[in-house]
Short mmCIF file of C-alpha atoms and ligand atoms in Angstrom, two decimals:
data_model
loop_
_atom_site.label_atom_id
_atom_site.label_comp_id
_atom_site.label_asym_id
_atom_site.label_seq_id
_atom_site.Cartn_x
_atom_site.Cartn_y
_atom_site.Cartn_z
CA MET A 946 17.93 27.07 9.79
CA THR A 947 15.15 28.72 7.85
CA ILE A 948 14.07 26.81 4.76
CA THR A 949 13.51 28.89 1.62
CA ARG A 950 11.66 27.99 -1.55
CA ALA A 951 14.91 28.58 -3.46
CA MET A 952 16.60 25.84 -1.44
CA LEU A 953 13.86 23.44 -2.44
CA GLU A 954 14.13 24.45 -6.09
CA THR A 955 17.83 23.61 -5.94
CA LEU A 956 17.00 20.17 -4.62
CA ASP A 957 14.60 19.72 -7.54
CA ARG A 958 17.25 20.72 -10.06
CA ASP A 959 19.61 18.07 -8.69
CA ASP A 960 16.93 15.40 -8.36
CA MET A 961 17.75 12.28 -10.39
CA LEU A 962 14.11 11.15 -10.12
CA ALA A 963 12.73 14.38 -11.61
CA PRO A 964 12.28 12.97 -15.15
CA PHE A 965 9.74 10.44 -13.86
CA ARG A 966 7.23 13.22 -13.26
CA ALA A 967 6.54 13.41 -17.00
CA GLU A 968 5.40 9.78 -16.94
CA PHE A 969 2.37 10.69 -14.86
CA ASP A 970 -0.80 12.47 -15.91
CA LEU A 971 -0.97 15.05 -13.13
CA PRO A 972 -4.00 17.35 -12.99
CA PRO A 973 -3.13 21.07 -13.30
CA ASP A 974 -3.21 23.34 -10.25
CA THR A 975 -3.04 20.38 -7.93
CA ILE A 976 -0.47 19.28 -5.37
CA TYR A 977 -1.20 15.64 -4.83
CA LEU A 978 -0.16 14.40 -1.41
CA ASP A 979 -2.33 11.30 -1.43
CA GLY A 980 -0.44 8.82 -3.60
CA ASN A 981 -0.35 6.61 -0.52
CA SER A 982 -4.10 6.18 -0.90
CA LEU A 983 -4.64 6.28 -4.66
CA GLY A 984 -1.63 6.65 -6.94
CA VAL A 985 -1.64 9.02 -9.91
CA LEU A 986 -2.52 7.82 -13.42
CA PRO A 987 0.60 6.72 -15.34
CA VAL A 988 0.59 8.09 -18.90
CA ALA A 989 1.36 4.60 -20.22
CA ALA A 990 -1.72 3.16 -18.52
CA LYS A 991 -4.03 5.34 -20.61
CA ALA A 992 -2.68 4.00 -23.91
CA ARG A 993 -2.54 0.47 -22.55
CA LEU A 994 -6.15 0.51 -21.40
CA ARG A 995 -7.28 1.88 -24.74
CA ARG A 996 -5.43 -0.94 -26.50
CA VAL A 997 -6.77 -3.62 -24.16
CA VAL A 998 -10.33 -2.37 -24.49
CA GLU A 999 -10.40 -1.65 -28.22
CA ASP A 1000 -8.09 -4.31 -29.64
CA GLU A 1001 -7.78 -7.16 -27.18
CA TRP A 1002 -11.34 -7.11 -25.86
CA GLY A 1003 -13.12 -5.40 -28.76
CA ARG A 1004 -11.53 -7.32 -31.63
CA GLY A 1005 -9.78 -10.30 -30.07
CA LEU A 1006 -12.60 -11.28 -27.72
CA ILE A 1007 -12.15 -14.71 -26.13
CA ARG A 1008 -9.08 -15.42 -28.27
CA SER A 1009 -7.17 -12.82 -26.26
CA TRP A 1010 -6.88 -15.14 -23.26
CA ASN A 1011 -4.22 -16.89 -25.34
CA ASP A 1012 -3.26 -14.42 -28.07
CA ALA A 1013 -2.84 -11.38 -25.82
CA GLY A 1014 -1.42 -13.40 -22.92
CA TRP A 1015 -4.28 -12.52 -20.56
CA ILE A 1016 -4.04 -15.84 -18.74
CA ASP A 1017 -0.41 -15.15 -17.77
CA LEU A 1018 -1.01 -11.62 -16.45
CA PRO A 1019 -1.29 -12.54 -12.75
CA SER A 1020 2.07 -14.30 -12.72
CA ARG A 1021 3.71 -11.78 -15.04
CA VAL A 1022 2.74 -8.76 -12.96
CA GLY A 1023 3.43 -10.76 -9.80
CA GLY A 1024 6.95 -11.41 -11.05
CA MET A 1025 7.50 -7.70 -11.60
CA ILE A 1026 6.23 -6.83 -8.12
CA ALA A 1027 8.49 -9.55 -6.68
CA GLY A 1028 11.46 -7.45 -7.79
CA LEU A 1029 10.20 -4.57 -5.64
CA VAL A 1030 9.73 -6.59 -2.45
CA GLY A 1031 12.77 -8.86 -2.30
CA ALA A 1032 11.03 -12.00 -3.56
CA ALA A 1033 11.63 -14.41 -6.41
CA ALA A 1034 9.36 -14.07 -9.44
CA ASP A 1035 7.57 -17.36 -8.72
CA GLU A 1036 6.72 -16.34 -5.15
CA VAL A 1037 4.32 -13.51 -6.00
CA THR A 1038 1.06 -13.37 -7.89
CA VAL A 1039 -1.72 -10.83 -8.33
CA ALA A 1040 -5.33 -11.60 -7.43
CA ASP A 1041 -8.40 -10.32 -5.66
CA SER A 1042 -8.16 -7.49 -3.12
CA THR A 1043 -5.77 -7.13 -0.21
CA SER A 1044 -8.65 -8.03 2.12
CA VAL A 1045 -9.37 -11.30 0.34
CA ASN A 1046 -5.69 -12.19 0.10
CA LEU A 1047 -5.33 -11.65 3.85
CA PHE A 1048 -8.12 -14.13 4.42
CA LYS A 1049 -6.69 -16.72 2.04
CA LEU A 1050 -3.17 -16.62 3.42
CA ALA A 1051 -4.14 -16.39 7.09
CA ALA A 1052 -6.34 -19.45 6.61
CA ALA A 1053 -3.52 -21.29 4.83
CA ALA A 1054 -1.13 -20.39 7.65
CA VAL A 1055 -3.32 -21.57 10.52
CA ARG A 1056 -3.82 -24.89 8.74
CA MET A 1057 -0.05 -25.28 8.77
CA ARG A 1058 0.07 -24.84 12.55
CA PRO A 1059 -2.59 -27.24 13.90
CA GLY A 1060 -3.10 -27.03 17.67
CA ARG A 1061 -2.11 -23.38 17.90
CA ARG A 1062 -5.08 -21.12 18.45
CA VAL A 1063 -3.84 -17.54 18.33
CA ILE A 1064 -3.36 -15.05 15.51
CA LEU A 1065 -1.44 -12.11 16.89
CA SER A 1066 -1.77 -8.56 15.58
CA GLU A 1067 -1.78 -5.02 16.96
CA PRO A 1068 -4.69 -2.78 17.95
CA GLY A 1069 -5.13 0.03 15.45
CA ASN A 1070 -3.88 -2.09 12.56
CA PHE A 1071 -5.63 -1.22 9.29
CA PRO A 1072 -9.28 -2.14 9.95
CA THR A 1073 -9.69 -4.64 7.13
CA ASP A 1074 -6.77 -6.70 8.44
CA LEU A 1075 -8.52 -7.10 11.78
CA TYR A 1076 -11.99 -7.50 10.29
CA MET A 1077 -10.94 -10.25 7.89
CA LEU A 1078 -9.35 -12.22 10.72
CA GLN A 1079 -12.40 -11.74 12.89
CA GLY A 1080 -14.36 -13.26 10.01
CA LEU A 1081 -11.94 -16.17 9.76
CA SER A 1082 -12.11 -16.74 13.50
CA GLY A 1083 -15.92 -16.77 13.34
CA LEU A 1084 -15.90 -19.21 10.44
CA LEU A 1085 -13.63 -21.55 12.37
CA GLY A 1086 -16.10 -21.52 15.27
CA GLY A 1087 -13.71 -19.68 17.53
CA ALA A 1088 -11.00 -22.35 17.21
CA ILE A 1089 -8.76 -19.45 16.29
CA GLU A 1090 -8.62 -16.29 18.38
CA LEU A 1091 -7.44 -12.92 17.08
CA ARG A 1092 -5.37 -11.33 19.84
CA THR A 1093 -4.11 -7.76 19.56
CA VAL A 1094 -1.26 -6.39 21.64
CA PRO A 1095 0.55 -3.05 21.34
CA ALA A 1096 3.76 -3.01 19.32
CA ASP A 1097 6.03 -2.68 22.35
CA ALA A 1098 4.51 -5.82 23.90
CA MET A 1099 4.65 -7.86 20.69
CA ALA A 1100 7.89 -9.70 21.34
CA ASP A 1101 6.66 -10.95 24.74
CA ALA A 1102 3.25 -11.90 23.35
CA LEU A 1103 4.87 -14.28 20.88
CA THR A 1104 4.44 -17.60 22.64
CA ASP A 1105 3.99 -21.19 21.48
CA GLU A 1106 0.21 -20.63 21.33
CA VAL A 1107 0.67 -18.35 18.34
CA ALA A 1108 0.07 -19.78 14.87
CA LEU A 1109 0.50 -16.53 12.94
CA LEU A 1110 1.81 -13.02 13.45
CA LEU A 1111 -0.03 -10.55 11.19
CA LEU A 1112 1.32 -7.01 10.97
CA THR A 1113 1.33 -4.12 8.55
CA GLN A 1114 4.94 -3.11 7.99
CA VAL A 1115 4.23 0.62 7.63
CA HIS A 1116 1.31 1.77 9.77
CA TYR A 1117 -1.41 3.39 7.65
CA LYS A 1118 -2.03 6.20 10.10
CA THR A 1119 1.21 6.89 11.96
CA GLY A 1120 3.62 5.80 9.24
CA HIS A 1121 5.66 3.90 11.84
CA VAL A 1122 7.80 1.13 10.31
CA HIS A 1123 8.07 -2.20 12.10
CA ASP A 1124 11.37 -4.08 12.18
CA MET A 1125 10.16 -6.85 9.88
CA ALA A 1126 13.28 -8.98 10.11
CA ALA A 1127 13.50 -8.87 13.91
CA LEU A 1128 9.80 -9.62 14.48
CA THR A 1129 9.84 -12.40 11.90
CA ALA A 1130 12.86 -13.97 13.59
CA ARG A 1131 11.15 -13.69 16.96
CA ALA A 1132 7.98 -15.32 15.58
CA HIS A 1133 9.99 -18.15 14.06
CA ALA A 1134 11.77 -18.71 17.36
CA VAL A 1135 8.43 -19.75 18.89
CA GLY A 1136 7.37 -21.72 15.83
CA ALA A 1137 4.87 -19.15 14.51
CA LEU A 1138 4.44 -18.07 10.90
CA THR A 1139 4.33 -14.45 9.71
CA LEU A 1140 2.02 -12.58 7.34
CA TRP A 1141 3.09 -9.03 6.50
CA ASP A 1142 0.80 -6.45 4.90
CA LEU A 1143 2.94 -4.36 2.56
CA SER A 1144 0.20 -1.97 1.41
CA HIS A 1145 2.17 1.10 2.51
CA SER A 1146 5.60 -0.42 1.80
CA ALA A 1147 5.63 -1.75 -1.76
CA GLY A 1148 6.88 1.02 -4.02
CA ALA A 1149 7.69 3.24 -1.03
CA LEU A 1150 10.73 1.60 0.54
CA ALA A 1151 13.12 -1.25 -0.09
CA VAL A 1152 11.42 -4.41 1.16
CA ASP A 1153 13.42 -7.61 1.50
CA LEU A 1154 10.93 -10.40 2.15
CA ASN A 1155 13.37 -13.25 1.64
CA GLY A 1156 16.16 -11.44 3.43
CA ALA A 1157 13.85 -11.19 6.45
CA GLY A 1158 12.70 -14.82 6.11
CA VAL A 1159 9.04 -13.80 5.81
CA ASP A 1160 6.51 -16.60 5.23
CA PHE A 1161 3.55 -14.78 3.68
CA ALA A 1162 2.78 -11.24 2.53
CA VAL A 1163 0.05 -9.25 0.83
CA GLY A 1164 -0.12 -5.72 -0.53
CA CYS A 1165 -2.12 -3.18 -2.38
CA GLY A 1166 -1.96 -2.33 -6.10
CA TYR A 1167 -3.58 1.11 -6.13
CA LYS A 1168 -1.35 2.99 -3.68
CA TYR A 1169 2.37 3.41 -4.40
CA LEU A 1170 2.19 0.96 -7.32
CA ASN A 1171 -0.16 3.34 -9.19
CA GLY A 1172 -2.40 0.54 -10.46
CA GLY A 1173 -5.63 2.57 -10.47
CA PRO A 1174 -8.79 2.59 -8.35
CA GLY A 1175 -9.58 -0.89 -7.05
CA ALA A 1176 -6.51 -2.39 -8.74
CA PRO A 1177 -6.00 -6.06 -7.87
CA ALA A 1178 -3.68 -6.82 -4.97
CA PHE A 1179 -0.59 -9.01 -4.72
CA LEU A 1180 0.34 -11.90 -2.46
CA PHE A 1181 3.61 -13.64 -1.60
CA VAL A 1182 4.18 -17.19 -0.42
CA ALA A 1183 7.78 -18.17 0.35
CA ARG A 1184 8.88 -20.99 -1.93
CA ARG A 1185 9.57 -23.30 1.01
CA HIS A 1186 5.86 -23.20 1.95
CA GLN A 1187 4.34 -23.46 -1.49
CA ASP A 1188 3.62 -27.20 -1.35
CA GLN A 1189 2.01 -27.05 2.11
CA ALA A 1190 0.07 -23.80 1.90
CA VAL A 1191 -3.52 -24.55 0.91
CA GLN A 1192 -5.93 -21.63 0.81
CA PRO A 1193 -9.67 -22.13 1.31
CA LEU A 1194 -11.07 -20.11 -1.62
CA SER A 1195 -10.46 -23.05 -3.90
CA GLY A 1196 -11.68 -21.59 -7.15
CA TRP A 1197 -11.00 -23.04 -10.56
CA MET A 1198 -8.19 -20.64 -11.50
CA GLY A 1199 -6.13 -22.10 -8.67
CA HIS A 1200 -6.80 -25.66 -9.82
CA ALA A 1201 -3.95 -27.78 -11.17
CA ALA A 1202 -5.84 -28.21 -14.45
CA PRO A 1203 -8.64 -25.63 -14.74
CA PHE A 1204 -9.49 -26.56 -18.30
CA ALA A 1205 -9.82 -30.28 -17.56
CA PHE A 1206 -13.13 -29.37 -15.88
CA GLY A 1207 -12.98 -32.20 -13.32
CA ASP A 1208 -15.30 -32.32 -10.29
CA ASP A 1209 -12.67 -32.39 -7.58
CA TYR A 1210 -10.42 -29.57 -6.49
CA ARG A 1211 -6.70 -30.22 -6.82
CA PRO A 1212 -4.48 -27.21 -6.02
CA ALA A 1213 -2.05 -26.08 -8.69
CA PRO A 1214 1.61 -26.44 -7.79
CA GLY A 1215 3.40 -23.28 -6.73
CA ILE A 1216 1.95 -19.80 -6.36
CA ARG A 1217 -0.91 -20.27 -8.86
CA ARG A 1218 -3.05 -22.14 -6.31
CA HIS A 1219 -3.60 -18.78 -4.61
CA LEU A 1220 -5.72 -17.52 -7.49
CA CYS A 1221 -9.45 -17.97 -7.05
CA GLY A 1222 -11.60 -16.82 -9.97
CA THR A 1223 -11.00 -15.27 -13.38
CA PRO A 1224 -8.37 -12.51 -13.25
CA PRO A 1225 -9.56 -8.89 -13.80
CA ILE A 1226 -7.77 -8.10 -17.05
CA LEU A 1227 -8.47 -4.36 -17.24
CA GLY A 1228 -7.19 -3.83 -13.70
CA LEU A 1229 -4.19 -6.08 -14.19
CA SER A 1230 -3.23 -4.29 -17.42
CA ALA A 1231 -3.29 -0.88 -15.75
CA LEU A 1232 -1.36 -2.25 -12.79
CA GLU A 1233 1.33 -3.67 -15.06
CA GLU A 1234 2.00 -0.17 -16.41
CA GLY A 1235 2.16 1.33 -12.92
CA VAL A 1236 4.57 -1.34 -11.72
CA ALA A 1237 6.67 -1.01 -14.89
CA VAL A 1238 7.35 2.68 -14.15
CA MET A 1239 8.22 1.90 -10.55
CA ALA A 1240 10.50 -0.96 -11.59
CA ARG A 1241 12.68 1.42 -13.61
CA ALA A 1242 13.27 3.74 -10.65
CA ASP A 1243 15.97 3.18 -8.05
CA MET A 1244 14.33 2.26 -4.75
CA GLY A 1245 17.25 3.66 -2.75
CA ARG A 1246 16.69 7.05 -4.38
CA ILE A 1247 12.94 6.84 -3.86
CA ARG A 1248 13.39 6.14 -0.15
CA GLU A 1249 16.04 8.83 0.26
CA LYS A 1250 13.82 11.45 -1.39
CA SER A 1251 10.66 10.52 0.50
CA SER A 1252 12.54 10.55 3.82
CA ARG A 1253 13.90 13.99 3.00
CA MET A 1254 10.45 15.19 1.94
CA GLY A 1255 8.94 13.99 5.22
CA ASP A 1256 11.64 15.81 7.20
CA LEU A 1257 11.23 18.97 5.14
CA PHE A 1258 7.46 18.88 5.46
CA LEU A 1259 7.61 18.64 9.24
CA ALA A 1260 10.16 21.44 9.39
CA LEU A 1261 8.08 23.64 7.08
CA VAL A 1262 4.92 23.09 9.13
CA GLU A 1263 6.79 24.23 12.21
CA GLN A 1264 8.36 27.15 10.37
CA MET A 1265 5.21 28.45 8.69
CA CYS A 1266 2.39 27.39 11.04
CA GLY A 1267 4.24 27.64 14.33
CA PRO A 1268 5.45 24.94 16.70
CA ASP A 1269 2.13 24.35 18.50
CA CYS A 1270 -0.33 24.44 15.63
CA PHE A 1271 -0.42 20.68 15.05
CA GLY A 1272 0.45 17.53 16.90
CA VAL A 1273 2.82 15.17 15.09
CA ILE A 1274 1.54 11.58 15.01
CA SER A 1275 4.35 10.18 12.87
CA PRO A 1276 7.88 9.34 14.03
CA ARG A 1277 10.25 12.28 13.59
CA ASP A 1278 13.05 9.84 12.83
CA ALA A 1279 12.82 9.17 9.09
CA ARG A 1280 14.46 5.77 9.48
CA ILE A 1281 11.36 4.41 11.23
CA ARG A 1282 8.85 6.46 9.24
CA GLY A 1283 7.28 5.30 5.96
CA SER A 1284 6.44 7.58 3.07
CA HIS A 1285 3.73 9.64 4.72
CA VAL A 1286 3.41 12.04 7.64
CA SER A 1287 0.35 12.49 9.83
CA LEU A 1288 -0.46 15.59 11.85
CA SER A 1289 -3.21 15.82 14.44
CA HIS A 1290 -5.68 18.62 15.06
CA PRO A 1291 -9.19 18.55 16.58
CA ASP A 1292 -10.51 20.29 13.43
CA GLY A 1293 -8.46 18.01 11.16
CA TYR A 1294 -11.35 17.09 8.91
CA ALA A 1295 -12.35 20.68 8.12
CA ILE A 1296 -8.72 21.75 7.67
CA MET A 1297 -8.18 18.99 5.12
CA GLN A 1298 -11.36 19.99 3.26
CA ALA A 1299 -10.15 23.58 3.10
CA LEU A 1300 -6.78 22.40 1.76
CA ILE A 1301 -8.43 20.21 -0.87
CA ALA A 1302 -10.55 23.18 -1.98
CA ARG A 1303 -7.26 24.95 -2.70
CA GLY A 1304 -5.97 22.00 -4.75
CA VAL A 1305 -3.70 20.52 -2.07
CA ILE A 1306 -4.92 16.96 -1.73
CA GLY A 1307 -4.19 14.86 1.33
CA ASP A 1308 -6.65 12.84 3.37
CA PHE A 1309 -8.16 12.55 6.81
CA ARG A 1310 -8.17 9.55 9.11
CA ALA A 1311 -10.57 9.60 12.07
CA PRO A 1312 -10.55 10.87 14.71
CA ASP A 1313 -8.09 13.69 14.10
CA ALA A 1314 -5.30 12.78 11.66
CA LEU A 1315 -4.37 14.82 8.59
CA ARG A 1316 -2.33 12.53 6.36
CA PHE A 1317 0.17 13.68 3.73
CA GLY A 1318 1.83 11.18 1.42
CA PHE A 1319 5.12 11.77 -0.39
CA THR A 1320 5.55 10.02 -3.71
CA PRO A 1321 9.02 10.80 -5.07
CA LEU A 1322 8.32 9.83 -8.68
CA TYR A 1323 5.97 12.73 -9.31
CA LEU A 1324 6.38 15.23 -6.47
CA ARG A 1325 8.83 18.13 -6.34
CA HIS A 1326 10.43 19.50 -3.21
CA ALA A 1327 9.03 22.94 -4.06
CA ASP A 1328 5.52 21.43 -3.95
CA LEU A 1329 6.03 21.03 -0.20
CA TRP A 1330 6.62 24.72 0.19
CA ASP A 1331 3.46 25.59 -1.73
CA ALA A 1332 1.37 23.01 0.15
CA VAL A 1333 2.48 24.18 3.58
CA ALA A 1334 2.04 27.84 2.57
CA HIS A 1335 -1.62 27.03 1.87
CA LEU A 1336 -1.92 25.16 5.15
CA ALA A 1337 -0.43 28.07 7.10
CA ASP A 1338 -2.77 30.52 5.40
CA ILE A 1339 -5.81 28.38 6.19
CA MET A 1340 -4.76 28.24 9.84
CA ARG A 1341 -3.95 31.95 10.09
CA THR A 1342 -7.22 33.10 8.53
CA GLY A 1343 -9.40 30.42 10.11
CA GLU A 1344 -10.74 29.64 6.63
CA TYR A 1345 -11.44 26.05 7.65
CA ARG A 1346 -14.17 27.20 10.05
CA GLN A 1347 -16.45 27.95 7.10
CA GLU A 1348 -19.64 25.92 7.05
CA ARG A 1349 -18.85 24.28 3.67
CA PHE A 1350 -15.82 22.47 5.13
CA GLN A 1351 -17.70 20.85 8.01
CA THR A 1352 -19.87 18.25 6.23
CA LYS A 1353 -18.43 14.73 6.18
CA THR A 1354 -18.41 12.93 2.83
CA ALA A 1355 -18.67 9.12 2.44
CA VAL A 1356 -14.97 8.72 1.66
CA THR A 1357 -12.48 10.73 3.67
C1 PLP B 2749 -5.08 0.12 1.75
C2 PLP B 2749 -4.91 -1.04 2.66
C3 PLP B 2749 -5.64 -2.21 2.48
C4 PLP B 2749 -6.67 -2.26 1.38
O1 PLP B 2749 -7.44 -3.39 1.34
P1 PLP B 2749 -8.49 -3.54 0.15
O2 PLP B 2749 -8.95 -4.92 0.27
O3 PLP B 2749 -7.76 -3.26 -1.12
O4 PLP B 2749 -9.57 -2.53 0.33
C5 PLP B 2749 -5.40 -3.27 3.32
N1 PLP B 2749 -4.48 -3.19 4.31
C6 PLP B 2749 -3.76 -2.06 4.51
C7 PLP B 2749 -2.75 -2.00 5.59
C8 PLP B 2749 -3.97 -0.95 3.70
O5 PLP B 2749 -3.28 0.17 3.92
#
């Protein structure tokens, strides 16, 4: 069946999520297919940041830690994110970056499994996940080994040597979704703990951490949660582990009594021990607004729309560019595909630059992946038509071969 733009406009008219678009400050003449990398600015975040800067910081100064509730922001925003990932409010907090949280929780987990020397992950996982664990392994003098095995060999690689299974639920490049519940159950069957990276899941699909029995999780604030560039990240520790899990970055904000100023570290009870230093208030304030918008939307509808958008996008690429123009890296089955689709092409970088020059913004992941993210709160179905029409035109005319699209920038 041939897809027409009119069909997509009909879908937009019937879209229950359509009103959310007005809550985002979208640049004109732009089709933004990169909300999986940096979410769009929520309108409410602009006013909030102005208030935090001018009133709370400018006028309130140090008093705002109490008067404006700054000190409670990590747990407050954590509690809101908990509602998006199937956790209880006191199991999630916001701190540091995803990278740092991975380090803290992986270290806490291996301490809970003395005698086991393996952390299991998969090759091609998001680089920072592997790098941080290589750093942890080095720090521990090689007492812990990071072992990577392909997804289809994961179940067999889970043996009683394994202390921790670390996986990203939705793969950053392919978009493939792991069966979190099944792999967690399998890890538990051999006595291992699990740490799931939800960077491409939170705000994109319904996550049920407690339903899956997950032990630890981390995730990103600046992607689908629209928290802004470099937004702080979140972390989850299941309540049953909160008394045993001790993380090594034992800063004063995770102390049981930070304002007693004692010499010896004593971890706070509960999730607060996973804070390290002073919380970044500007970033947390913006993130709270991003999460607040997401929390009002129905996650079932979000997932349904993004799955449909992924299917439509793939069909449109085939229809307008031809069946052999691109390879498809992502699963075609929407049930095991996250909220983005990746195509492959040897000239992928230049093609993406040519698209961006036309105001269609996706990104490129080496060596050859063009990545397109679908964010149902602010994208319209008809945007897909317009985006793929540009892509087809660029391919037909060979526009991407121009010299100006060949030079690599620092951030792709
Ligand atoms: C985006 C992303 C991160 C980001 O880590 P930072 O410390 O915020 O730079 C980590 N893991 C995955 C899987 C990601 O997609």
